Coordinates of C-alpha atoms in Angstrom, one line a residue:
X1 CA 30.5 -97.7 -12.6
X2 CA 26.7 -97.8 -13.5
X3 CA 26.5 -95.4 -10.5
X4 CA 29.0 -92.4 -12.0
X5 CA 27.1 -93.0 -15.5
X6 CA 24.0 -91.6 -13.8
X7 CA 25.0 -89.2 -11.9
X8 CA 26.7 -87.4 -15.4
X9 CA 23.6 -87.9 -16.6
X10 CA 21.8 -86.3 -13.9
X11 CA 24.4 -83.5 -14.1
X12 CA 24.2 -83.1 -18.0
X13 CA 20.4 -82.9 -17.9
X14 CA 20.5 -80.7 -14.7
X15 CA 23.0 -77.9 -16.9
X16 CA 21.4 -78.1 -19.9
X17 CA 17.7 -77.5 -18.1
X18 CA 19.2 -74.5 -16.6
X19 CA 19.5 -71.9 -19.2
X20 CA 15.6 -73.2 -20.3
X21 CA 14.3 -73.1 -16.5
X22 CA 16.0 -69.3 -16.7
X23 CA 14.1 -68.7 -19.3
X24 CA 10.5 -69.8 -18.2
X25 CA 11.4 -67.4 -15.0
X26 CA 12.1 -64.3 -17.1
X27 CA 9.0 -65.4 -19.4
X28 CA 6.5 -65.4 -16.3
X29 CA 8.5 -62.2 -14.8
X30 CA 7.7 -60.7 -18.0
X31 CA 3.8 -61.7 -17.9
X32 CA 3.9 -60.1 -14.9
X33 CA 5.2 -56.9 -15.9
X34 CA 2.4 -54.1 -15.1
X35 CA 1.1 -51.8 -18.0
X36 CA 2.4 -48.6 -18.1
X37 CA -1.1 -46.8 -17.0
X38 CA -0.8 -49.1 -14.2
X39 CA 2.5 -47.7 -13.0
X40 CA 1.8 -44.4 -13.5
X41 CA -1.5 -45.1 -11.4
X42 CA 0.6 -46.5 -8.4
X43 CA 3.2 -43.5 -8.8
X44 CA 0.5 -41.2 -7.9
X45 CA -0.9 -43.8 -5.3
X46 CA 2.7 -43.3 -3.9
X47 CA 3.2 -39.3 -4.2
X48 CA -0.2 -38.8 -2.5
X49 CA 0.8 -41.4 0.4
X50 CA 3.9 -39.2 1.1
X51 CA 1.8 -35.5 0.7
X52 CA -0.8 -37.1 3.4
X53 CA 1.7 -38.1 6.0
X54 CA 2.9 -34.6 6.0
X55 CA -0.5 -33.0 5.8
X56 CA -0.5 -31.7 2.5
X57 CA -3.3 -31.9 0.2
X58 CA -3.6 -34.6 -2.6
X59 CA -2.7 -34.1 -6.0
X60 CA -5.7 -34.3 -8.1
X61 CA -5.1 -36.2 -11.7
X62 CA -5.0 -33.4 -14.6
X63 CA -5.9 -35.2 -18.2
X64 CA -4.3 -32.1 -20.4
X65 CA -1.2 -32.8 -17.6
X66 CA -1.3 -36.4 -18.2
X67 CA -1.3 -36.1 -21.9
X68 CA 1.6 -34.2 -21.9
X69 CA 3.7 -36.1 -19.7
X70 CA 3.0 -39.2 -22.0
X71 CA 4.3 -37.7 -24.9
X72 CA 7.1 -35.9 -23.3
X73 CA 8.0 -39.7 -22.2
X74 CA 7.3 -41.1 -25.5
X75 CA 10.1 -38.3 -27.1
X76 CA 12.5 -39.3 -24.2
X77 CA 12.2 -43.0 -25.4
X78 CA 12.5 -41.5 -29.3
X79 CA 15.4 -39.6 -27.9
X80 CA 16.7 -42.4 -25.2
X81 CA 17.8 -40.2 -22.4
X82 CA 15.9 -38.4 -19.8
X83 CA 15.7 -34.6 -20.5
X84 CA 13.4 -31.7 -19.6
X85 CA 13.6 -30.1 -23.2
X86 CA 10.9 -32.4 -26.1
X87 CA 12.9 -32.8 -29.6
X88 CA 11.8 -29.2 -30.6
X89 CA 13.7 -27.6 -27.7
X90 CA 10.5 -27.0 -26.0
X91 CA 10.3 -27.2 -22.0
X92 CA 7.8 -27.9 -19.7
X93 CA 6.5 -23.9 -19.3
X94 CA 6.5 -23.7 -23.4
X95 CA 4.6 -26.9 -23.9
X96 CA 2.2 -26.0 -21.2
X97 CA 2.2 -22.8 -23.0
X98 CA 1.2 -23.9 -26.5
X99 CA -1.6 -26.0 -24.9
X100 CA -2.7 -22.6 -23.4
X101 CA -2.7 -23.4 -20.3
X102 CA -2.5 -20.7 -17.8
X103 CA -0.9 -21.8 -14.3
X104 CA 0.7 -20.0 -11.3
X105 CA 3.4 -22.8 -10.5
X106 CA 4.5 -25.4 -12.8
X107 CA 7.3 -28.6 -11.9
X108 CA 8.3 -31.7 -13.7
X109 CA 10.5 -34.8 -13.2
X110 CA 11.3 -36.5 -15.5
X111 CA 13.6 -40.1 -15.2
X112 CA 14.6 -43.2 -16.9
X113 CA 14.2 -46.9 -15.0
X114 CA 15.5 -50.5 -15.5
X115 CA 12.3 -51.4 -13.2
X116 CA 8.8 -51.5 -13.4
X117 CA 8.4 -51.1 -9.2
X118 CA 6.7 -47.8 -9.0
X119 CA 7.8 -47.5 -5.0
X120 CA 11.5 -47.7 -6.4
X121 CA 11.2 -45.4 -8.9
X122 CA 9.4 -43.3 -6.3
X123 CA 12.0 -43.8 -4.0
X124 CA 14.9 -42.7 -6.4
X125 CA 12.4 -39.2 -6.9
X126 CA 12.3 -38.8 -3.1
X127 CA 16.2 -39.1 -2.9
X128 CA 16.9 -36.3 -5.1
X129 CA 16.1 -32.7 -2.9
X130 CA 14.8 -31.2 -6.6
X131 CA 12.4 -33.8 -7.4
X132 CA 11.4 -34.1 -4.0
X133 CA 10.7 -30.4 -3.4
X134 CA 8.3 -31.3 -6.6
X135 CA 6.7 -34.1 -5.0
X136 CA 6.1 -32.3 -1.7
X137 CA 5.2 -28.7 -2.7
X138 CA 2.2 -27.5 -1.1
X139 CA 2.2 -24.9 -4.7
X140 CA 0.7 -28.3 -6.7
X141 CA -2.5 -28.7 -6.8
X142 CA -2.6 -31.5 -10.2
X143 CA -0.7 -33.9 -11.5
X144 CA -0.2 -35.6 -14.7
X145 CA 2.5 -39.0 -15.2
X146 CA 3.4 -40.3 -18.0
X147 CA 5.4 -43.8 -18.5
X148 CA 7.0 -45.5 -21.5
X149 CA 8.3 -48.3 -22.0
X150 CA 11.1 -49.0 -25.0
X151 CA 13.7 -51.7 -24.8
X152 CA 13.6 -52.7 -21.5
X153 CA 13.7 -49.4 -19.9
X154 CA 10.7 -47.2 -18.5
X155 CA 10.9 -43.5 -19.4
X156 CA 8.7 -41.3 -16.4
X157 CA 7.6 -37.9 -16.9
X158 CA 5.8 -36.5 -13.4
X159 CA 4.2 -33.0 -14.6
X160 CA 3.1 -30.8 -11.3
X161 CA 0.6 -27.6 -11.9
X162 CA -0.8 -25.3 -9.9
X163 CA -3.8 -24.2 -12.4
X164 CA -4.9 -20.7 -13.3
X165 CA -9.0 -20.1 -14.4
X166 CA -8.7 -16.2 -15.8
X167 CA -11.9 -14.3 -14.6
X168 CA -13.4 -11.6 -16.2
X169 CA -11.4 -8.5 -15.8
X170 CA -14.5 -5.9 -15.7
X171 CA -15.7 -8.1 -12.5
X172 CA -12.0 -8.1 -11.3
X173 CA -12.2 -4.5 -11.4
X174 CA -14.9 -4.2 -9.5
X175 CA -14.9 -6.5 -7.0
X176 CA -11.2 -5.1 -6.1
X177 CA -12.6 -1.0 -5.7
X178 CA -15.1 -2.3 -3.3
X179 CA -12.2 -4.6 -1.7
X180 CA -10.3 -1.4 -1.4
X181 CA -13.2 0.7 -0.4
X182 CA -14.0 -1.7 2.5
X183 CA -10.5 -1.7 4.0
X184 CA -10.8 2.4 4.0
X185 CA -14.3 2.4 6.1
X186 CA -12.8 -0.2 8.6
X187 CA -9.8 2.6 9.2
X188 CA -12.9 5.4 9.3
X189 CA -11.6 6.9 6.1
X190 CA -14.0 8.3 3.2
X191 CA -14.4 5.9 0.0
X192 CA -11.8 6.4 -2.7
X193 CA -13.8 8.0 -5.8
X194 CA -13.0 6.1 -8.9
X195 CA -13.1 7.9 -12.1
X196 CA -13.4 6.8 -15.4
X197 CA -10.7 9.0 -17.0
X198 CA -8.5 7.6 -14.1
X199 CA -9.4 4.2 -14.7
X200 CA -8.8 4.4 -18.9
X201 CA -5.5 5.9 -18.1
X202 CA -4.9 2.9 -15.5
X203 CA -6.0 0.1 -18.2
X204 CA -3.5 1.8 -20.7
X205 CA -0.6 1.3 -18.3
X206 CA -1.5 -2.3 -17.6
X207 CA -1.6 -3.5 -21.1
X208 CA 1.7 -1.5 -22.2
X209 CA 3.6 -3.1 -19.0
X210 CA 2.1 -6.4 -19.8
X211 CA 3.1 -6.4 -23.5
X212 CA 6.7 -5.1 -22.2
X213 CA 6.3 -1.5 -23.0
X214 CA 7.9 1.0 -21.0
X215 CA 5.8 2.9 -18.5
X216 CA 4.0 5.6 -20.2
X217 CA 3.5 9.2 -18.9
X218 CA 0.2 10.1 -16.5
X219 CA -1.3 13.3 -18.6
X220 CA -0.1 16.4 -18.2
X221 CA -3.3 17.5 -17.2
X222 CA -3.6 15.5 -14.2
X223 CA -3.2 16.5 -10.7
X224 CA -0.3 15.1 -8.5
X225 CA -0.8 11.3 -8.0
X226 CA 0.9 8.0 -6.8
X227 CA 1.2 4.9 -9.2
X228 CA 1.2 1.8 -8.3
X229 CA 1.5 -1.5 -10.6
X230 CA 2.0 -4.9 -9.7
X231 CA 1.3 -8.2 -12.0
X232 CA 0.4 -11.2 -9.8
X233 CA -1.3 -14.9 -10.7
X234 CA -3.5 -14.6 -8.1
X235 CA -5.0 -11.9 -6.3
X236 CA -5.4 -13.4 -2.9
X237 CA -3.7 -10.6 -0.8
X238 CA -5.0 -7.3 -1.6
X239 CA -3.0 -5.4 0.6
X240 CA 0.3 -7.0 -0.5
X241 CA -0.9 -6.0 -4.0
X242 CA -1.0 -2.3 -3.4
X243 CA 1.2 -2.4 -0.7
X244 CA -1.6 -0.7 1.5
X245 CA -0.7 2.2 -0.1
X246 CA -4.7 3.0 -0.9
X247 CA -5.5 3.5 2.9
X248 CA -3.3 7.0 3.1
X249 CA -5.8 9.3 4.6
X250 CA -4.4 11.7 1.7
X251 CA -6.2 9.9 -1.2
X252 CA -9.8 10.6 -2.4
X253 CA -9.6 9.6 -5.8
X254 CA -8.8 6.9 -8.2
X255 CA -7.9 4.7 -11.4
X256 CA -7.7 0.9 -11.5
X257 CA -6.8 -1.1 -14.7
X258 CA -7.1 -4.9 -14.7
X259 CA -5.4 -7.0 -17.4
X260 CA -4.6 -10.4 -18.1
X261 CA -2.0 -11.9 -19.5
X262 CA 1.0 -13.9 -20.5
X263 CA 4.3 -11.9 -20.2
X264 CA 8.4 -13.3 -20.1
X265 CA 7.9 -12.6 -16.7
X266 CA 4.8 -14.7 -16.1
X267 CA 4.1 -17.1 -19.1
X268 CA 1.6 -19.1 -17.2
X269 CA -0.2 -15.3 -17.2
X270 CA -0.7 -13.1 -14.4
X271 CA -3.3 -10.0 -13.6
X272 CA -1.6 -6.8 -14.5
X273 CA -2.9 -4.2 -12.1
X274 CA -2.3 -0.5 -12.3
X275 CA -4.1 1.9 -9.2
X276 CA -3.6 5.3 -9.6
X277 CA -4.0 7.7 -6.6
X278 CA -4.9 11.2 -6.5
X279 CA -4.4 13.2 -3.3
X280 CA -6.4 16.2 -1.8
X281 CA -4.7 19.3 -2.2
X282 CA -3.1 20.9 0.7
X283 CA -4.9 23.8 0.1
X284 CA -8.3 22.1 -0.8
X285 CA -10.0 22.6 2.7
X286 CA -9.3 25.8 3.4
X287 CA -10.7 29.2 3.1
X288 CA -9.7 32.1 0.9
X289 CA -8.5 34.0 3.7
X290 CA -6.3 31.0 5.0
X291 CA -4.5 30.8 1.1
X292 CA -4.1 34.5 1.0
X293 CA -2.4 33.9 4.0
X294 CA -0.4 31.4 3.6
X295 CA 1.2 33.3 0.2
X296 CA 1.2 36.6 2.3
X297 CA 3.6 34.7 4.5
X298 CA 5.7 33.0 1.7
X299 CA 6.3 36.9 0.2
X300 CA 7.7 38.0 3.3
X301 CA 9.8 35.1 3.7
X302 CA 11.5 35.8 0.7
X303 CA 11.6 39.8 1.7
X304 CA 13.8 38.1 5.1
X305 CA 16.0 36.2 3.2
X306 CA 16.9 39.2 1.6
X307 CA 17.5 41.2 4.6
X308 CA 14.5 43.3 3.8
X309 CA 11.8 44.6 6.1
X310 CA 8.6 42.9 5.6
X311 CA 5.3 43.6 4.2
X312 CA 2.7 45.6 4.7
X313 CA -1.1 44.1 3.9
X314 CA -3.1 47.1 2.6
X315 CA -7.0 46.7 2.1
X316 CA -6.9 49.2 -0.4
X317 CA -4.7 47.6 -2.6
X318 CA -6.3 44.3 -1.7
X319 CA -10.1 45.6 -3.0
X320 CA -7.8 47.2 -6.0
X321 CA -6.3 43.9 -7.0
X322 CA -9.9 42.2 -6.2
X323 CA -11.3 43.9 -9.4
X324 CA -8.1 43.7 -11.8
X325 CA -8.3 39.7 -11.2
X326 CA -12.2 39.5 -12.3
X327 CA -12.0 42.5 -14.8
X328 CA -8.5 41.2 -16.8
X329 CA -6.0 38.2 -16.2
X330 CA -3.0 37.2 -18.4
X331 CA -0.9 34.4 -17.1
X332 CA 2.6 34.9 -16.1
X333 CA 2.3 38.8 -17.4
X334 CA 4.0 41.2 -15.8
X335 CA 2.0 44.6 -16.1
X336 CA 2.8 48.5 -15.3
X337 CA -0.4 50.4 -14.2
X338 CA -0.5 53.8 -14.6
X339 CA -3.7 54.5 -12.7
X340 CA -1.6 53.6 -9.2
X341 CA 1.2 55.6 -9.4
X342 CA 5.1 53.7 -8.0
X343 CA 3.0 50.5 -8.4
X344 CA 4.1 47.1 -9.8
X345 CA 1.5 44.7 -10.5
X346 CA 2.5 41.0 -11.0
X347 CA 0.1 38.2 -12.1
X348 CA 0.9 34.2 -12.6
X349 CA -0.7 30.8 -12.0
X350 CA 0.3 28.4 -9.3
X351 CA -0.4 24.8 -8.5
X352 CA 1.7 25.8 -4.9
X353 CA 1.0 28.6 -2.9
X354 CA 4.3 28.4 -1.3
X355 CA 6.2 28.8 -4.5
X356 CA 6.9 32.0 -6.1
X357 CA 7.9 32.6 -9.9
X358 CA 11.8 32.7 -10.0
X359 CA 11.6 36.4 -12.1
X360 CA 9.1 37.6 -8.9
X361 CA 11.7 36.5 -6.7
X362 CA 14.7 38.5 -8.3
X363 CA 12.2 41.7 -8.7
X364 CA 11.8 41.0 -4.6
X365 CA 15.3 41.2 -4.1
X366 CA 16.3 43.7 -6.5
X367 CA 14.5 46.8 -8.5
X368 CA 11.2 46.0 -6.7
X369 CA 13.1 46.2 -2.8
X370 CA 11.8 49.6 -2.2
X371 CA 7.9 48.3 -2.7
X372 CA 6.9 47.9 1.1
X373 CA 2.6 48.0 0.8
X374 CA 1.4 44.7 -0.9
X375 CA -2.4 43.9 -1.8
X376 CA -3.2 40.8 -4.0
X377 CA -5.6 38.8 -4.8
X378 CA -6.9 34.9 -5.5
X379 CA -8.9 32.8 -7.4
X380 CA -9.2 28.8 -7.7
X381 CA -9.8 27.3 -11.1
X382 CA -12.6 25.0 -11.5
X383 CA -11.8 21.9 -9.3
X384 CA -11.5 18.8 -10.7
X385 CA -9.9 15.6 -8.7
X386 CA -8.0 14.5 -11.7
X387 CA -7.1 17.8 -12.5
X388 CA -4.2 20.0 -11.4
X389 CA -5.9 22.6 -8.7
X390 CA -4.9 25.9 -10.8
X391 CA -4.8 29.5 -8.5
X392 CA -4.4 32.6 -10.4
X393 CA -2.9 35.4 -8.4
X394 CA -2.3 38.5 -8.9
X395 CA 0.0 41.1 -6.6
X396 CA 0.0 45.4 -6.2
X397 CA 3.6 46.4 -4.6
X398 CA 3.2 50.1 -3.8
X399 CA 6.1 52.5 -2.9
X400 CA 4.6 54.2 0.6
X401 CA 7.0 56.7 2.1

């Protein structure tokens, strides 16, 4: 009987040590319990570890990134649930934004833990595809964690950046023509000739695309051109840039305009650059006789399409139409000249040789069909490569029977 006293007894005192043995176990787990700097140090110990086994660079610890992740984790412990979005509404891009930082790429995960084990809260990152493509995208180049702790539960904010350092845009500028100039003498092609009007014009159109602004209007004054615009973070590839379009034999002169800046498009900001390209004309090598040609054979095409017989040059009427030009010129006039008599005389501007004023055409075709001698003559504007390449002409039809 003395015997079943003591065992009780050693029951009793065995159940009610229990719940105070529990509690000297959760006490020493809790002395245990790593600082929150200490678990976000082992959290990039761990996302490194997994970036070297797959050859990918290490994330370098960002302090602005860091900073932001801890508060972002102390407003999910305010707010008690994970989210991407801080109590203003803000996400990750905006509150990068308002730091003003500028960045290329930009990731976050974000999560909320009942342990303090960074490899299993690593491991539960690496089991979702989103925040692993985070972990393990070769885009990252810093990192920033924050960890809370409120209430028993740990609130992790991973923040990924690739970081953006805006250089000058004058040097940008430059260093791009002579990138671009390069490429052309390794293809045996004459330098592009960048001109400052060309270049205003192509700043203009980078800071109305980068505020949002529709495209504006090249000058009416410039020549036919090519425009190219692109906005890009980085400027790594030039010839995905401008699409190689700059090594066209046709080109010899040019605008670039540099910009940066922050657009909907690109809010961690981005170069806007505009190149403008300004072919030779067609008819820019050639000689005087070669464009007289070429028109001389553009007039009788239209005589053919009209069933007409072609024609005839006369060097008469050529020297005749030689000395109207210099002595008097009135664009697009149509004149009567009484000192060659059944002559029409027919003067206009052209940027194309090969196209003839509508109302010249019809007079071709119609009252003017009869008119079978032809003389003219041709003169080039002043040249200028921006410029549109003017040719003032002016045409004798004579009546020969």
């Amino acid at each position: 009987m003395r015997i079943s006293i003591i065992t009780l007894c050693i029951l009793f005192s065995f159940f009610t040590l229990a719940p105070y043995l529990h509690s000297l176990q959760t006490e020493k787990t809790i002395t245990q319990r790593p600082s929150p700097q200490a678990i976000e140090r082992n959290l990039l110990s761990l996302i490194n570890e997994e970036r070297r086994t797959r050859n990918l660079p290490p994330l370098r610890i960002s302090i602005e990134l860091r900073n932001l992740a801890r508060n972002h984790s102390q407003e999910m412990a305010h707010q008690s649930h994970p989210t991407h979005l801080s109590s203003s509404g803000q996400s990750y891009t905006q509150r990068l934004v308002k730091e003003n930082l500028f960045f290329s790429h930009n990731g976050e995960n974000v999560a909320v833990s009942g342990t303090f084990r960074a490899d299993l809260i690593h491991q539960d990152f690496m089991r979702s595809s989103q925040h692993r493509k985070n972990l393990l995208s070769s885009d990252y180049t810093q990192a920033g964690i924050g960890v809370v702790y409120k209430e028993g539960r740990y609130y992790i904010t991973e923040d990924f950046l690739s970081p953006l350092r805006p250089r000058d845009e004058e040097r940008v500028q430059q260093t791009l023509k002579e990138k671009i100039n390069r490429r052309r003498r390794a293809r045996s092609l004459p330098p592009l000739n960048f001109l400052g009007e060309a270049d205003d014009f192509a700043l203009t159109y980078s800071r109305e695309k980068a505020q949002g602004q529709p495209s504006p209007s090249t000058p009416s004054s410039f020549s036919k051109n090519t425009v190219v615009f692109v906005a890009s973070p980085t400027l790594k590839d030039l010839s995905s840039l401008f699409q190689e379009k700059f090594l066209q034999p046709s080109y010899e002169a040019a605008g670039l305009g540099v910009q940066f800046d922050r657009s909907e498009e690109h809010p961690g900001g981005a170069y806007f650059l505009t190149l403008i390209l300004f072919p030779q004309s067609e008819y820019q090598n050639m000689t005087d006789p070669q464009r007289k040609d070429i028109l001389f054979q553009t007039l009788n095409h239209l005589r053919r399409e009209k069933g007409l017989p072609p024609f005839q040059k006369s060097f008469q009427l050529n020297h005749q139409a030689r000395s109207m030009l210099k002595n008097s010129f009135s664009s697009g006039l149509e004149n009567s000249v009484s000192s060659l008599p059944q002559a029409q005389v027919y003067a206009y501007e052209t940027e194309d040789l090969k196209k003839v004023p509508s109302e010249m055409k019809d007079r071709i075709g119609g009252e003017w069909s009869d008119y079978n001698q032809l003389g003219l003559a041709l003169q080039q504007t002043e040249s200028h490569p921006l410029q549109k390449e003017i040719y003032r002409i002016l045409i004798i039809l004579k009546r020969v029977q």
